[in-house]
Short mmCIF file of C-alpha atoms in Angstrom, two decimals:
data_model
loop_
_atom_site.label_atom_id
_atom_site.label_comp_id
_atom_site.label_asym_id
_atom_site.label_seq_id
_atom_site.Cartn_x
_atom_site.Cartn_y
_atom_site.Cartn_z
CA MET A 1 -8.73 28.04 -45.89
CA PRO A 2 -7.51 24.64 -46.78
CA GLY A 3 -7.53 22.38 -44.90
CA MET A 4 -9.99 23.74 -42.08
CA LYS A 5 -11.61 21.54 -39.41
CA VAL A 6 -14.91 22.95 -38.80
CA LEU A 7 -17.13 21.15 -36.06
CA LEU A 8 -20.97 21.48 -36.62
CA THR A 9 -23.41 21.00 -34.06
CA ASN A 10 -27.07 22.66 -32.85
CA ASP A 11 -29.28 22.41 -30.27
CA ASP A 12 -32.37 20.77 -32.54
CA GLY A 13 -30.96 17.48 -31.76
CA ILE A 14 -28.65 15.46 -34.83
CA GLY A 15 -31.81 14.91 -37.05
CA ALA A 16 -32.82 18.69 -37.59
CA LYS A 17 -33.78 19.73 -40.75
CA GLY A 18 -31.71 23.11 -39.95
CA LEU A 19 -28.50 21.06 -38.98
CA HIS A 20 -28.56 19.12 -42.34
CA ALA A 21 -29.12 22.43 -44.57
CA LEU A 22 -26.13 23.69 -43.26
CA ARG A 23 -23.72 20.23 -43.27
CA ARG A 24 -24.72 20.34 -47.05
CA ALA A 25 -23.97 24.27 -47.43
CA LEU A 26 -20.28 24.06 -45.72
CA LEU A 27 -19.65 20.73 -47.67
CA GLU A 28 -19.50 22.76 -50.48
CA VAL A 29 -16.63 24.99 -49.25
CA PRO A 30 -13.21 23.93 -51.00
CA GLY A 31 -11.11 22.57 -48.28
CA ILE A 32 -13.50 21.91 -45.35
CA GLU A 33 -12.77 18.99 -42.92
CA LEU A 34 -16.33 18.63 -41.62
CA SER A 35 -17.24 16.81 -38.32
CA VAL A 36 -20.80 16.50 -36.72
CA ILE A 37 -21.42 16.13 -33.08
CA ALA A 38 -24.78 16.85 -32.39
CA PRO A 39 -27.59 15.73 -29.11
CA ASP A 40 -29.66 12.80 -30.28
CA SER A 41 -32.53 14.95 -29.10
CA ASN A 42 -33.84 18.58 -28.87
CA ARG A 43 -32.36 20.23 -26.68
CA SER A 44 -33.46 23.80 -27.11
CA ALA A 45 -32.79 26.22 -24.41
CA THR A 46 -30.22 24.22 -22.27
CA ALA A 47 -28.14 27.53 -22.37
CA ARG A 48 -24.49 26.68 -21.34
CA SER A 49 -25.60 23.54 -19.23
CA ILE A 50 -23.06 20.95 -19.11
CA THR A 51 -23.61 17.03 -18.22
CA THR A 52 -21.31 16.39 -14.95
CA ARG A 53 -23.29 13.68 -12.91
CA ARG A 54 -23.11 10.90 -15.38
CA PRO A 55 -21.09 9.47 -18.20
CA LEU A 56 -22.51 10.38 -21.79
CA GLN A 57 -23.58 7.96 -24.55
CA VAL A 58 -22.64 8.61 -27.97
CA GLU A 59 -23.21 7.03 -31.17
CA GLU A 60 -21.96 7.05 -34.80
CA VAL A 61 -24.99 7.93 -37.00
CA GLU A 62 -25.61 7.36 -40.62
CA LEU A 63 -26.15 11.44 -42.42
CA GLY A 64 -28.26 10.05 -44.94
CA ASP A 65 -25.50 10.75 -47.53
CA GLY A 66 -22.54 7.89 -46.68
CA THR A 67 -21.17 10.15 -43.78
CA THR A 68 -21.14 9.85 -40.54
CA GLY A 69 -21.52 12.20 -37.25
CA TYR A 70 -22.06 11.54 -33.58
CA ALA A 71 -25.08 11.77 -31.56
CA THR A 72 -25.05 12.44 -27.83
CA ASP A 73 -27.14 12.81 -25.18
CA GLY A 74 -25.29 15.10 -23.47
CA THR A 75 -25.98 19.16 -24.05
CA PRO A 76 -24.64 21.63 -27.17
CA VAL A 77 -21.61 22.51 -25.04
CA ASP A 78 -20.91 18.76 -23.87
CA CYS A 79 -20.63 18.32 -27.64
CA VAL A 80 -17.78 21.00 -28.22
CA ARG A 81 -16.09 19.47 -25.22
CA PHE A 82 -16.26 16.26 -26.91
CA ALA A 83 -14.98 17.85 -30.03
CA ALA A 84 -12.04 19.10 -28.05
CA LEU A 85 -11.38 16.40 -26.42
CA GLY A 86 -10.44 14.25 -29.09
CA LEU A 87 -13.74 12.65 -29.79
CA VAL A 88 -12.59 14.32 -33.84
CA ASP A 89 -9.85 15.92 -35.02
CA GLN A 90 -9.38 19.02 -32.95
CA PRO A 91 -11.43 22.02 -34.75
CA ASP A 92 -10.22 25.06 -35.83
CA LEU A 93 -14.23 26.62 -35.83
CA ILE A 94 -17.38 26.03 -34.39
CA VAL A 95 -20.79 26.58 -36.05
CA SER A 96 -23.54 26.05 -34.36
CA GLY A 97 -27.37 25.67 -36.16
CA ILE A 98 -29.05 25.90 -38.30
CA ASN A 99 -31.49 26.95 -35.32
CA HIS A 100 -35.20 26.43 -35.87
CA GLY A 101 -36.14 29.63 -34.55
CA SER A 102 -34.65 32.87 -33.74
CA ASN A 103 -32.08 33.84 -31.24
CA LEU A 104 -32.19 37.83 -30.68
CA GLY A 105 -31.87 39.86 -28.00
CA ASP A 106 -31.92 39.34 -24.76
CA ASP A 107 -32.89 35.64 -25.72
CA ILE A 108 -29.36 34.37 -26.53
CA THR A 109 -28.43 33.56 -22.57
CA TYR A 110 -31.35 30.96 -22.74
CA SER A 111 -29.87 30.03 -26.14
CA GLY A 112 -28.33 26.17 -26.60
CA THR A 113 -26.78 27.34 -30.12
CA VAL A 114 -25.72 30.69 -29.42
CA ALA A 115 -24.06 28.40 -25.80
CA ALA A 116 -22.83 26.21 -27.94
CA ALA A 117 -20.84 28.55 -29.80
CA LEU A 118 -20.02 30.51 -27.08
CA GLU A 119 -18.15 27.37 -25.55
CA GLY A 120 -15.80 27.36 -28.41
CA VAL A 121 -14.72 31.32 -27.85
CA VAL A 122 -14.09 29.95 -24.27
CA LEU A 123 -11.52 27.36 -25.60
CA GLY A 124 -10.20 29.58 -27.84
CA ILE A 125 -11.76 28.73 -31.00
CA PRO A 126 -13.31 30.54 -33.13
CA ALA A 127 -16.86 30.42 -33.57
CA ILE A 128 -20.55 30.95 -35.57
CA ALA A 129 -23.94 30.07 -34.39
CA VAL A 130 -26.79 30.51 -37.09
CA SER A 131 -30.51 30.69 -36.67
CA GLN A 132 -33.54 30.71 -38.90
CA GLN A 133 -36.78 33.26 -38.25
CA SER A 134 -39.75 30.43 -38.78
CA ASP A 135 -42.50 31.43 -41.53
CA ARG A 136 -44.71 32.80 -39.14
CA ARG A 137 -42.25 35.89 -39.14
CA GLN A 138 -42.99 36.89 -35.63
CA LEU A 139 -39.70 38.34 -33.72
CA ASP A 140 -40.06 35.37 -31.09
CA PHE A 141 -37.55 32.35 -29.99
CA HIS A 142 -40.05 30.00 -30.93
CA ASP A 143 -40.42 27.21 -33.93
CA GLY A 144 -43.69 27.32 -34.63
CA GLY A 145 -43.98 27.36 -38.30
CA GLY A 146 -42.36 26.21 -41.60
CA PHE A 147 -38.74 27.20 -42.31
CA ASP A 148 -36.49 27.60 -45.23
CA PHE A 149 -33.04 27.50 -44.29
CA THR A 150 -31.25 27.87 -48.22
CA GLN A 151 -30.71 31.63 -48.09
CA VAL A 152 -28.97 31.38 -44.35
CA ALA A 153 -26.84 28.14 -45.09
CA ALA A 154 -25.74 29.76 -48.07
CA PHE A 155 -24.80 32.79 -46.53
CA ALA A 156 -23.10 30.95 -43.29
CA ALA A 157 -20.75 28.89 -45.73
CA ARG A 158 -19.64 31.98 -47.37
CA ILE A 159 -18.51 33.57 -44.02
CA VAL A 160 -17.09 30.09 -43.41
CA GLU A 161 -15.00 30.84 -46.97
CA GLU A 162 -13.78 33.71 -46.48
CA LEU A 163 -13.04 33.67 -42.61
CA GLU A 164 -9.49 34.99 -43.30
CA ASP A 165 -11.23 38.50 -44.45
CA VAL A 166 -13.99 38.58 -41.87
CA PRO A 167 -13.07 41.17 -38.98
CA ILE A 168 -13.95 39.30 -36.12
CA PRO A 169 -12.31 40.44 -33.47
CA ALA A 170 -10.32 37.57 -31.05
CA ASP A 171 -12.16 35.84 -28.58
CA THR A 172 -15.59 36.81 -30.44
CA LEU A 173 -18.38 34.34 -31.89
CA LEU A 174 -20.75 36.21 -35.19
CA ASN A 175 -24.46 35.29 -33.69
CA ILE A 176 -26.27 35.43 -37.19
CA ASN A 177 -29.79 35.68 -37.90
CA ALA A 178 -32.19 35.40 -40.56
CA PRO A 179 -35.27 36.94 -41.15
CA ALA A 180 -37.93 34.75 -42.96
CA GLY A 181 -39.04 35.16 -46.61
CA GLU A 182 -36.90 37.01 -48.79
CA ILE A 183 -33.38 38.86 -47.67
CA THR A 184 -32.80 42.22 -48.60
CA GLY A 185 -29.49 42.53 -47.13
CA ALA A 186 -27.31 41.54 -44.12
CA ARG A 187 -25.81 43.80 -41.62
CA ALA A 188 -23.54 44.11 -38.56
CA CYS A 189 -26.01 45.25 -35.44
CA ARG A 190 -26.09 45.09 -31.53
CA LEU A 191 -28.24 42.91 -29.55
CA GLY A 192 -31.80 44.28 -28.67
CA LYS A 193 -33.63 44.43 -25.47
CA ARG A 194 -35.97 41.95 -25.55
CA ILE A 195 -39.73 42.50 -23.33
CA TYR A 196 -41.01 39.22 -21.93
CA HIS A 197 -44.70 38.88 -21.61
CA ASP A 198 -44.33 35.56 -18.49
CA ARG A 199 -46.71 35.11 -16.09
CA LEU A 200 -48.09 32.58 -13.62
CA GLU A 201 -50.50 30.43 -15.06
CA LEU A 202 -52.06 27.29 -12.75
CA GLU A 203 -53.37 24.56 -15.35
CA SER A 204 -54.49 22.04 -13.02
CA GLU A 205 -54.48 20.32 -9.69
CA ASP A 206 -54.52 16.89 -8.19
CA ASP A 207 -56.08 15.63 -5.52
CA GLU A 208 -52.65 15.79 -3.46
CA GLY A 209 -52.46 19.46 -3.92
CA ARG A 210 -49.34 19.42 -6.34
CA ARG A 211 -49.91 21.94 -9.32
CA LEU A 212 -49.05 22.44 -13.00
CA TYR A 213 -48.09 25.73 -13.73
CA ARG A 214 -47.23 27.56 -16.85
CA ILE A 215 -44.67 30.54 -16.53
CA TYR A 216 -43.49 31.27 -19.92
CA GLY A 217 -45.56 33.49 -22.22
CA ARG A 218 -45.93 32.76 -25.87
CA GLU A 219 -45.37 36.29 -27.61
CA PRO A 220 -42.43 38.25 -26.13
CA GLY A 221 -42.00 41.77 -27.37
CA TYR A 222 -38.63 44.00 -28.03
CA GLU A 223 -37.62 47.30 -27.71
CA GLU A 224 -37.37 49.01 -30.78
CA ASP A 225 -34.30 50.18 -31.64
CA GLU A 226 -33.01 50.76 -35.38
CA ASP A 227 -29.38 49.92 -34.81
CA THR A 228 -30.49 45.91 -33.25
CA ASP A 229 -30.80 42.22 -34.38
CA PHE A 230 -34.66 43.05 -33.85
CA ALA A 231 -34.59 45.92 -36.25
CA ALA A 232 -32.40 43.65 -39.00
CA ILE A 233 -34.90 40.98 -39.25
CA ALA A 234 -37.51 43.52 -39.14
CA ASP A 235 -36.72 44.96 -41.79
CA GLY A 236 -35.81 41.55 -43.88
CA SER A 237 -31.93 41.90 -43.52
CA ILE A 238 -29.79 39.09 -41.78
CA ALA A 239 -28.78 40.05 -38.60
CA VAL A 240 -24.81 39.61 -37.86
CA THR A 241 -23.41 40.40 -34.11
CA PRO A 242 -20.38 40.43 -32.67
CA LEU A 243 -20.85 38.54 -28.56
CA HIS A 244 -18.04 38.14 -26.16
CA PHE A 245 -17.74 36.31 -23.03
CA ASP A 246 -16.50 39.16 -20.85
CA LEU A 247 -19.24 40.02 -18.65
CA THR A 248 -17.07 42.26 -16.67
CA ASP A 249 -18.69 45.52 -15.54
CA GLU A 250 -15.75 48.11 -15.86
CA ALA A 251 -17.43 50.82 -14.48
CA GLY A 252 -18.43 48.57 -12.07
CA ILE A 253 -15.02 48.09 -11.07
CA GLU A 254 -13.76 51.41 -10.84
CA GLN A 255 -16.86 52.52 -8.71
CA LEU A 256 -16.63 49.28 -6.55
CA SER A 257 -12.68 50.16 -6.08
CA GLY A 258 -13.51 53.58 -4.02
CA PHE A 259 -15.49 51.37 -1.13
CA GLU A 260 -14.06 49.66 1.22
CA LEU A 261 -14.58 46.11 0.66
CA GLU A 262 -11.76 44.56 3.29
CA ARG A 263 -13.90 46.88 6.25
CA LEU A 264 -16.70 44.27 5.56
CA LEU A 265 -14.76 41.49 6.93
CA ARG A 266 -14.35 43.19 10.28
CA PRO A 267 -17.49 42.93 12.58
CA ALA A 268 -20.09 45.12 12.19
CA ALA A 269 -20.95 48.02 14.14
CA ARG A 270 -23.75 45.94 15.94
CA GLU A 271 -21.84 42.67 17.06
CA VAL A 272 -19.28 45.01 18.85
CA GLU A 273 -21.93 47.19 20.85
#
């Protein structure tokens, strides 16, 4: 797509190796006009949070190869808003990543990487989120271990290059996750179901009664269904999952339509006795 303006962002920060691996791959795509706006430090697990109670700081930074980008003390969603509101040319595509760690199943609701792409969908801009499993090969969302971003960066760049032919439904983003090690394939799949092992653990308590707790378990599991993103990664395949923002439960609307909601505007029977 000649002359396509692409915004690259992430949630690991503007210095993250994953972002720069994807930046270099995108710069190889003919006709790409690439802008970079990213948080100035790690904003992992910020989901769709935005900064509303203070002004946002922005700094133009050198990216190491003669090009520049913008670093902000805002969130990944703020970065997309900056682009849409004119800090750079209005993007035709949002690319978020490469995240240091997978974003699979229910974890996407916490992910700043996916949230940035989702903001593109909200604004009517096509979007792609890209994440890489660490070399520990655990199917969790933690970034412990090393990363080889080469293959997934090239894969994401190819999707961008052939975007006009990729069947992405309107108002939908592509959530891409790559396995560690040798990649055996790529397939479309649905989100899997995460099993969290969180528990309340008291780490310390001071003399004034203030307690320090840890509540998030380190090794979540997942339901082993064969057509999910978890299964694809476990098989060594890149998982590509289309996601959309409409959370409406259509069946729930139909059920609620049969219930007289307006009746609840009237006083309850106990109030008129």
